[in-house]
mmCIF file of C-alpha atoms and ligand atoms in Angstrom:
data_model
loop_
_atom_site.group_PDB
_atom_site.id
_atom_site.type_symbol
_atom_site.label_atom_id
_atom_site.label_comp_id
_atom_site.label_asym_id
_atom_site.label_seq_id
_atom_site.Cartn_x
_atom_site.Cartn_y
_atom_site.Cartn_z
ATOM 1 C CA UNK L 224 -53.634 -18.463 117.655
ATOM 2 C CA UNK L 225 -52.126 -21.512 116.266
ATOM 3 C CA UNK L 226 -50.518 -23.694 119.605
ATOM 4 C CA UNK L 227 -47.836 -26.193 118.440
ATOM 5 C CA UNK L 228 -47.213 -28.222 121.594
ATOM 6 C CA UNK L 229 -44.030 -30.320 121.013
ATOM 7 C CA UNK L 230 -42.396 -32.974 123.519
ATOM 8 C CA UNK L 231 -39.144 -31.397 124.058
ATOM 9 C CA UNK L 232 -37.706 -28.496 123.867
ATOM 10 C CA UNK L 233 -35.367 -29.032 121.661
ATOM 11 C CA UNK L 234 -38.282 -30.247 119.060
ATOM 12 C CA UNK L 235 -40.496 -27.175 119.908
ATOM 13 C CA UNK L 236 -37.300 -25.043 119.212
ATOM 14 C CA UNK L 237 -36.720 -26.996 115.651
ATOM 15 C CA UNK L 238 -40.219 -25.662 114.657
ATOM 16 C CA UNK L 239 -39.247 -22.240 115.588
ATOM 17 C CA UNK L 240 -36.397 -22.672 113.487
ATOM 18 C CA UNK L 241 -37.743 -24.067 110.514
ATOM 19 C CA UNK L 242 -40.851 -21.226 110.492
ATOM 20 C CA UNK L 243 -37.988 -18.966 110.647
ATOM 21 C CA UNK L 244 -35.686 -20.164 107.956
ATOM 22 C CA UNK L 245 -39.074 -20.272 105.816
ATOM 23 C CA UNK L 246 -39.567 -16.863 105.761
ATOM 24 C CA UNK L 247 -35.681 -15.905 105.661
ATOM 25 C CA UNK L 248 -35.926 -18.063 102.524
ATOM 26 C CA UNK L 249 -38.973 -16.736 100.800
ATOM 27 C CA UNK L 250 -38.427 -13.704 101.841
ATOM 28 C CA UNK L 251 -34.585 -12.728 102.213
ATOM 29 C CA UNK L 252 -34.798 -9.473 103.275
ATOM 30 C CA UNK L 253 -37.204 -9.957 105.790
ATOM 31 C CA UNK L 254 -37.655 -7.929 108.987
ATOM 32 C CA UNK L 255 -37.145 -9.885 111.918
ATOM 33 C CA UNK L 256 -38.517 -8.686 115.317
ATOM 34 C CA UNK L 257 -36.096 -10.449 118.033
ATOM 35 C CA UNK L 258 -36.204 -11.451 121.789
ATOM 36 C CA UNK L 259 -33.862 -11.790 124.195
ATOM 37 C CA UNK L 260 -33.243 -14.358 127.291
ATOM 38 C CA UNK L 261 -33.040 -17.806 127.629
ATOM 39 C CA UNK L 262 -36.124 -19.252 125.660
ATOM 40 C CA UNK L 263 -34.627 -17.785 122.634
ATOM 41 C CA UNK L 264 -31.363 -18.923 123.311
ATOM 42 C CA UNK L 265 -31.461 -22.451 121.969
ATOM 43 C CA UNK L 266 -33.337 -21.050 118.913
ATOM 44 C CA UNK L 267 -30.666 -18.601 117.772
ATOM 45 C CA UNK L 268 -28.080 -21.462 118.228
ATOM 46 C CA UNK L 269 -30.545 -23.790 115.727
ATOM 47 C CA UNK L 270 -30.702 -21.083 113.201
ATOM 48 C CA UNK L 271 -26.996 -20.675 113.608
ATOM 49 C CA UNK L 272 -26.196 -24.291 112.853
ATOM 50 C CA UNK L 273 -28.261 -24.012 109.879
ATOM 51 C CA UNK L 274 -26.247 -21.324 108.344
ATOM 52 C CA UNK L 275 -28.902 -19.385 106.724
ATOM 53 C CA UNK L 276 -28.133 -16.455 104.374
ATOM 54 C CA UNK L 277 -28.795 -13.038 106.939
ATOM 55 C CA UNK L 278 -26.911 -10.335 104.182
ATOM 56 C CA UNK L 279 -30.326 -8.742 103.550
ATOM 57 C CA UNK L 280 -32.336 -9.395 106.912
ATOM 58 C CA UNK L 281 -32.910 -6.494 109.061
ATOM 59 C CA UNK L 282 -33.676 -6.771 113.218
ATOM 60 C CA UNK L 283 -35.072 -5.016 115.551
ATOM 61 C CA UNK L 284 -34.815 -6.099 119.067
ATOM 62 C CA UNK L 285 -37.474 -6.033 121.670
ATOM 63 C CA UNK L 286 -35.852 -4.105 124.736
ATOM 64 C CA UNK L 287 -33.372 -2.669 126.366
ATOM 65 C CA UNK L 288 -32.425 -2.013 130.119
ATOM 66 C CA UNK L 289 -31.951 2.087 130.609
ATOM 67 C CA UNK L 290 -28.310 2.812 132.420
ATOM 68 C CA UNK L 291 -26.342 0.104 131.629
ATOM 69 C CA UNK L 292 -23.038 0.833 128.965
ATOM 70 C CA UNK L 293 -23.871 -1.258 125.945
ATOM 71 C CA UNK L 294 -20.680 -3.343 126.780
ATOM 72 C CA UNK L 295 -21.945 -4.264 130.650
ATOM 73 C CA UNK L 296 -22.297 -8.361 130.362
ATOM 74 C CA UNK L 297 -26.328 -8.010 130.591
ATOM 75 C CA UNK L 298 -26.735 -5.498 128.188
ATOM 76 C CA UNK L 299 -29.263 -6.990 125.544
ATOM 77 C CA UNK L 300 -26.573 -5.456 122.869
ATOM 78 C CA UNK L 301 -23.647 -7.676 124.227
ATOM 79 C CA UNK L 302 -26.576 -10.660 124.695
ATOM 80 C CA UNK L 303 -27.528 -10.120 120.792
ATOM 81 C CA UNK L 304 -23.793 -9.970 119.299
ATOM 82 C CA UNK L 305 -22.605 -13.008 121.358
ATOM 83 C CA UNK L 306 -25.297 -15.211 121.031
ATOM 84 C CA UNK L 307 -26.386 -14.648 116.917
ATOM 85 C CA UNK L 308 -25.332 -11.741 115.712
ATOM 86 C CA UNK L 309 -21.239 -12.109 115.451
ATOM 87 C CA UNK L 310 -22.106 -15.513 114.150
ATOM 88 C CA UNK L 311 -24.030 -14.917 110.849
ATOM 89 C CA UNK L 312 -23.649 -12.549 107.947
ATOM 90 C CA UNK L 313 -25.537 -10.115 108.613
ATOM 91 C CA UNK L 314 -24.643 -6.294 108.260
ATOM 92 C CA UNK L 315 -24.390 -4.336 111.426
ATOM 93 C CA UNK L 316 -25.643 -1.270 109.723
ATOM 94 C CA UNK L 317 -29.138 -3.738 109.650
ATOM 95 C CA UNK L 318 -29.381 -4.371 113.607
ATOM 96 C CA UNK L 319 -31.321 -2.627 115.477
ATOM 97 C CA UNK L 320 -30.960 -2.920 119.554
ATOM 98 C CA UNK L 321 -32.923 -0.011 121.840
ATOM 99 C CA UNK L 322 -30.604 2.266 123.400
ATOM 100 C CA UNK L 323 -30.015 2.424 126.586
ATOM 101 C CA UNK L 324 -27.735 5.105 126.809
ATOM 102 C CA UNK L 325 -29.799 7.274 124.777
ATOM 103 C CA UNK L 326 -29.566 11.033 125.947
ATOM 104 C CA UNK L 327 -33.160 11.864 124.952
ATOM 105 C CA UNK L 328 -35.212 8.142 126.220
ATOM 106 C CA UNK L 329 -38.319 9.574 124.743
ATOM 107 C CA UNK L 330 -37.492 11.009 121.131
ATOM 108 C CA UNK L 331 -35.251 7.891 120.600
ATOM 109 C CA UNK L 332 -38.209 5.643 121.479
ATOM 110 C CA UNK L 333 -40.295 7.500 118.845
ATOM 111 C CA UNK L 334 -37.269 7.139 116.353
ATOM 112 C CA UNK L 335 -37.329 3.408 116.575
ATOM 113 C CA UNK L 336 -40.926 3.504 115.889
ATOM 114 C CA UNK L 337 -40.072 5.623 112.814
ATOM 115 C CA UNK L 338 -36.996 3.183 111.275
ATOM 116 C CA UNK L 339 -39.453 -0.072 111.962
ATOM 117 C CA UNK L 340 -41.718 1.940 109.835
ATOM 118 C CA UNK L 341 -39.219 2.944 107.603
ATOM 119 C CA UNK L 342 -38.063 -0.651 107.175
ATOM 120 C CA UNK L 343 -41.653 -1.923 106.188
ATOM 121 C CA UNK L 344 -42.652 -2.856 109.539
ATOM 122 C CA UNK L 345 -41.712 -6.130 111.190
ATOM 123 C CA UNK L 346 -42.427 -9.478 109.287
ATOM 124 C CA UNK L 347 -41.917 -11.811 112.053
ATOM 125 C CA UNK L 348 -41.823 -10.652 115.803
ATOM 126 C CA UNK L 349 -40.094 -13.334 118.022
ATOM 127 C CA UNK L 350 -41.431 -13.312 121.887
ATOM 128 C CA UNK L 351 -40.555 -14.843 124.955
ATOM 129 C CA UNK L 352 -43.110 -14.561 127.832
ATOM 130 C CA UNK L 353 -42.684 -13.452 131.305
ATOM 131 C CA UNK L 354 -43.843 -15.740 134.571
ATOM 132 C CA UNK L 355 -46.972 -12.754 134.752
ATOM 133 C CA UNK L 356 -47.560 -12.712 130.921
ATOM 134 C CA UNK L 357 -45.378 -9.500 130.077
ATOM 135 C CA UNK L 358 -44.071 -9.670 126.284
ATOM 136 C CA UNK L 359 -41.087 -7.129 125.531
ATOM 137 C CA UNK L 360 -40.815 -6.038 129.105
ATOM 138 C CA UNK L 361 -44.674 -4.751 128.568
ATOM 139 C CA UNK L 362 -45.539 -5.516 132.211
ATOM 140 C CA UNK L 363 -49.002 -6.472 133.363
ATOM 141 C CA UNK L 364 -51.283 -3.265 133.109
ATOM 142 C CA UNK L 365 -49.334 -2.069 130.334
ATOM 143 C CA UNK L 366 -52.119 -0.715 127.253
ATOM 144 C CA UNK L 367 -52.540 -2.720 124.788
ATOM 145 C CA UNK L 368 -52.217 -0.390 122.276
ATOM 146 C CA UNK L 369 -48.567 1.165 124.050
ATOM 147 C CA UNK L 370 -45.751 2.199 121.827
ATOM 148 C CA UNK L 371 -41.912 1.788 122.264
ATOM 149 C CA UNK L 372 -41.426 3.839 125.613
ATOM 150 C CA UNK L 373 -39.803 3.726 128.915
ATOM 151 C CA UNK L 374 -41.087 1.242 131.077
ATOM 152 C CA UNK L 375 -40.614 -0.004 134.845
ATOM 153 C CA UNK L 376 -40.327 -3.471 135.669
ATOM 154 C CA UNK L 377 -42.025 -5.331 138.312
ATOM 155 C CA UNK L 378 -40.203 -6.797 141.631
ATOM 156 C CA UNK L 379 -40.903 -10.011 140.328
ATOM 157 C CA UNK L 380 -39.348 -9.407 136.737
ATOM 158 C CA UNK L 381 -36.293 -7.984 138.565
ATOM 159 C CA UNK L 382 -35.963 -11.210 140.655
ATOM 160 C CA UNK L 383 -36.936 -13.311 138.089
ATOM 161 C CA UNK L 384 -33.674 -11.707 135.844
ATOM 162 C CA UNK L 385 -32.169 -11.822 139.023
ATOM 163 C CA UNK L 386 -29.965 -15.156 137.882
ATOM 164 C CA UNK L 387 -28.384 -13.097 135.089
ATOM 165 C CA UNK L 388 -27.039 -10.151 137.369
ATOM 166 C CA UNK L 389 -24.830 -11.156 140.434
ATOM 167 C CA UNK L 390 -27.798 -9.991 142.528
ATOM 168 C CA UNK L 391 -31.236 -8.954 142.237
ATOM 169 C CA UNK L 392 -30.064 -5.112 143.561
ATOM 170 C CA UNK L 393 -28.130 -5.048 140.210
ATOM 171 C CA UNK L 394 -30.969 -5.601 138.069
ATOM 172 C CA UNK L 395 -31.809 -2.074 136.038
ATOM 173 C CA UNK L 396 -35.420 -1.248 137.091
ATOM 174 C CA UNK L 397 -36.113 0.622 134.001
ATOM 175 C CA UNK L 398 -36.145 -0.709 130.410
ATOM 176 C CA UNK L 399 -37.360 0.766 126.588
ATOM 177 C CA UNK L 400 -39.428 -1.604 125.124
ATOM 178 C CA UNK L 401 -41.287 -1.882 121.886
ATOM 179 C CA UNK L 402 -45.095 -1.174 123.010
ATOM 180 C CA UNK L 403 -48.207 -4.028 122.477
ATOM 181 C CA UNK L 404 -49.370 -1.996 119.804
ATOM 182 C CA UNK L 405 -45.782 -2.194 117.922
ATOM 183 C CA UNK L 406 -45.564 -5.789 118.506
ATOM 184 C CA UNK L 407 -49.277 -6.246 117.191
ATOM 185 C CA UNK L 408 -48.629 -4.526 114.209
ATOM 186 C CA UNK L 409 -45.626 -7.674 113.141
ATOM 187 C CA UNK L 410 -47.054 -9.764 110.166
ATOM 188 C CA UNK L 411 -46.195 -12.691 112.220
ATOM 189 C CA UNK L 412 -45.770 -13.613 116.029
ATOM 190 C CA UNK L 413 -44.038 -16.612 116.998
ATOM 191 C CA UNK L 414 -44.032 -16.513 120.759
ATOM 192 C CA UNK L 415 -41.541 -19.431 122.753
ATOM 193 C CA UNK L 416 -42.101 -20.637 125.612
ATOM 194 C CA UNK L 417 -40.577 -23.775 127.848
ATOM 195 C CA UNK L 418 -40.699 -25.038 131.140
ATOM 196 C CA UNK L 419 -42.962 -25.271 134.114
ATOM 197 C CA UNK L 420 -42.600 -22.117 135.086
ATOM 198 C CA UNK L 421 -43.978 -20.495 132.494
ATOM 199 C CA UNK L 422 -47.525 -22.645 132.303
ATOM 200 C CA UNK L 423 -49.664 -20.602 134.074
ATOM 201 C CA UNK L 424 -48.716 -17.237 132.369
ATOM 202 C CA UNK L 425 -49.003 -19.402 129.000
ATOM 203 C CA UNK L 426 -52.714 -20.826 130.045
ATOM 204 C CA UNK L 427 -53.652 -17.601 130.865
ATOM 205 C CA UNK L 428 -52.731 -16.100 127.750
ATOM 206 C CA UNK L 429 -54.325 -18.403 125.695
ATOM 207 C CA UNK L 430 -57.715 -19.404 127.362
ATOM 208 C CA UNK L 431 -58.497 -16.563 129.562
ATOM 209 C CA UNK L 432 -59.731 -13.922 129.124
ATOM 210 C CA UNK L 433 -58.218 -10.757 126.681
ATOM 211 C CA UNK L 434 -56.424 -8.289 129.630
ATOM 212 C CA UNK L 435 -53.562 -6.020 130.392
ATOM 213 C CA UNK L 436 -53.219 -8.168 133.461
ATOM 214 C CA UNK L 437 -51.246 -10.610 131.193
ATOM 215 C CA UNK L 438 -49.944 -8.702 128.085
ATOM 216 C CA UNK L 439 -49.737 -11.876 126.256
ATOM 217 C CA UNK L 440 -52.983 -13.016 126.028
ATOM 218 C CA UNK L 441 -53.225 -9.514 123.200
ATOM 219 C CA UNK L 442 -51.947 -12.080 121.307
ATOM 220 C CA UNK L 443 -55.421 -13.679 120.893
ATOM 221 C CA UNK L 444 -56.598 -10.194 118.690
ATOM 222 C CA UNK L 445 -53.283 -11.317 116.089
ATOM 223 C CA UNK L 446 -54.564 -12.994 113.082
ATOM 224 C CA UNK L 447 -51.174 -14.976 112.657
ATOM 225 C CA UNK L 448 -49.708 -15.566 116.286
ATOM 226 C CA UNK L 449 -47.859 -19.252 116.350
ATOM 227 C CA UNK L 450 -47.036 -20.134 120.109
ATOM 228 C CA UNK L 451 -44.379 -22.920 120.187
ATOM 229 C CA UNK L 452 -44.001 -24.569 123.839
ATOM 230 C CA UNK L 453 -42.593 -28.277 125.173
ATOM 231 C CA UNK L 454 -44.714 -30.052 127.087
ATOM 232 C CA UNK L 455 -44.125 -28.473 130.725
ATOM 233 C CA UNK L 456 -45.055 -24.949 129.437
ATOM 234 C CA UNK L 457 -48.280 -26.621 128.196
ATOM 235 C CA UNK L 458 -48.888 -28.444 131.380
ATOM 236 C CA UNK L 459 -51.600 -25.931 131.872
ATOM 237 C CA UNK L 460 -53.847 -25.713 128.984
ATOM 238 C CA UNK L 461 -57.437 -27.385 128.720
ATOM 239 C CA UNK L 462 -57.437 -28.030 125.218
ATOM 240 C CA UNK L 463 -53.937 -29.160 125.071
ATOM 241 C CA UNK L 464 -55.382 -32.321 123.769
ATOM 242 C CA UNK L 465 -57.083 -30.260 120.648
ATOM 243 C CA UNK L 466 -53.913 -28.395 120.058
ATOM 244 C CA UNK L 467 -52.114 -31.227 119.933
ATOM 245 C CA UNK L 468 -55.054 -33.060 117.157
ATOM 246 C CA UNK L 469 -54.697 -29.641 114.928
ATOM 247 C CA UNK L 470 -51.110 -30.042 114.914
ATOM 248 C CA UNK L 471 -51.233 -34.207 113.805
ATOM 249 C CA UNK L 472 -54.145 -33.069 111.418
ATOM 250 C CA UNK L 473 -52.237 -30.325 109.522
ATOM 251 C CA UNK L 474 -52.351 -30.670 106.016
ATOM 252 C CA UNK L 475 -48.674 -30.809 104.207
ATOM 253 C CA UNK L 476 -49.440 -28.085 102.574
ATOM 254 C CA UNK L 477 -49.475 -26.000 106.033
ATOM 255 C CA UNK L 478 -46.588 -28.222 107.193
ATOM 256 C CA UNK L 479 -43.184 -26.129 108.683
HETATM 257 P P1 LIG B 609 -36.779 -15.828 129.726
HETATM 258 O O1 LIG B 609 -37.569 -14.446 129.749
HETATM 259 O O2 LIG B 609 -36.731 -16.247 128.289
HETATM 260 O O3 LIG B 609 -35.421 -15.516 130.257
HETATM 261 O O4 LIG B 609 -37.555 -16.764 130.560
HETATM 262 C C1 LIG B 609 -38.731 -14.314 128.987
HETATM 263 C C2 LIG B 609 -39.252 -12.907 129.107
HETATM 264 O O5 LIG B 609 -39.065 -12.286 130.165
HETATM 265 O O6 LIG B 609 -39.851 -12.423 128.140
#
């Protein structure tokens, strides 16, 4: 994993952008896994401002909540179309957002697998990281080799998406989410992270040990996994110092 610790947010989220207008650039019609929430927030505003050419870029989002109407504020299809999507060019034929609403949960869940394949697989797979580690909404325990399925969330993911919903009763308790296994299978990850809250989930995931009890520390088996954080998500790292050397020591050549 390569750990790019940057002082602010807003500089850790400038990274993120530039890795992603990179490969938008070398590769125009790249497959973008995205990520919803607030880390990426910020991001999608950066790669707004930056006006990048989308016309051939295809997405596929992370997750879904099951039940609620693609319209509902909180759906991660109203989320995705006001916060990037109705501000760049791309076609809407070329977004892909699980389904919520599906009737049949199950055969739509292997048809996304299917159209990612179909697409050429993922090129770069955006993450955010729960406070327990979850990626997607792959809760800890998940497998590590799961597929895009129906999932449950935990008590504390509902309160922790809580702030979104008027109250934490409101939050769906069931999701579709791309699987650990999809996710692995991205040429890229670039997982975000910011803010205190998010340290220990982010230490664990990157020093301890390999486990389903945090599904982000899979992310250690990727060959190409970049993990962008400001300095309060790193607050809990032991070899934050070395991180921090590799990233001052980069050749240009590997510069973003
Ligand atoms: P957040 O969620 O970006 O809203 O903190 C991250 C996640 O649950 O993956």
């Amino acid at each position: 994993m390569e750990i790019i610790i940057q002082p602010t947010t807003e500089a850790a989220v400038s990274v993120a952008a530039r890795i992603i207008a990179r490969l938008l650039h070398d590769k125009p019609d790249a497959v973008l896994g995205l990520a919803t929430g607030s880390t990426p927030l910020p991001l999608y505003q950066a790669l707004i401002a930056m006006n990048l050419d989308w016309s051939k870029v295809t997405t596929f989002n992370l997750d879904e909540y099951i039940g609620l109407p693609r319209a509902h504020p909180q759906s991660y299809h109203s989320f995705m179309w006001e916060n990037l999507f109705q501000h760049i060019n791309i076609p809407k034929e070329n977004v892909h957002i699980p389904d919520g609403h599906a009737p049949d949960i199950p055969k739509f869940c292997s048809d996304y697998e299917i159209k990612i394949h179909e697409a050429g697989g993922i090129d770069l797979q955006l993450l955010g990281i729960g406070t327990d580690g979850h990626i997607g909404f792959n809760e800890p325990t998940s497998s590590l080799t799961s597929r895009t399925r129906i999932k449950t969330l935990t008590q504390q993911t509902c309160a922790d998406n809580a702030r979104f919903f008027g109250s934490e009763r409101e939050v769906p308790h069931h999701v579709i989410t791309m699987g650990i296994g999809t996710i692995m299978e991205a040429r890229q990850i670039l997982l975000l992270a910011f803010g205190c809250q998010k340290a220990r989930a982010v230490a664990e995931a990157i020093e301890g040990p390999i486990t389903s009890m945090n599904p982000a520390s899979v992310l250690q088996m990727h060959q190409t996994a970049k993990v962008c954080l400001d300095e309060a998500a790193a607050a809990k790292l032991q070899r934050a110092d070395y991180f921090r050397w590799v990233y001052d020591h980069k050749p240009e050549w590997q510069d973003f």
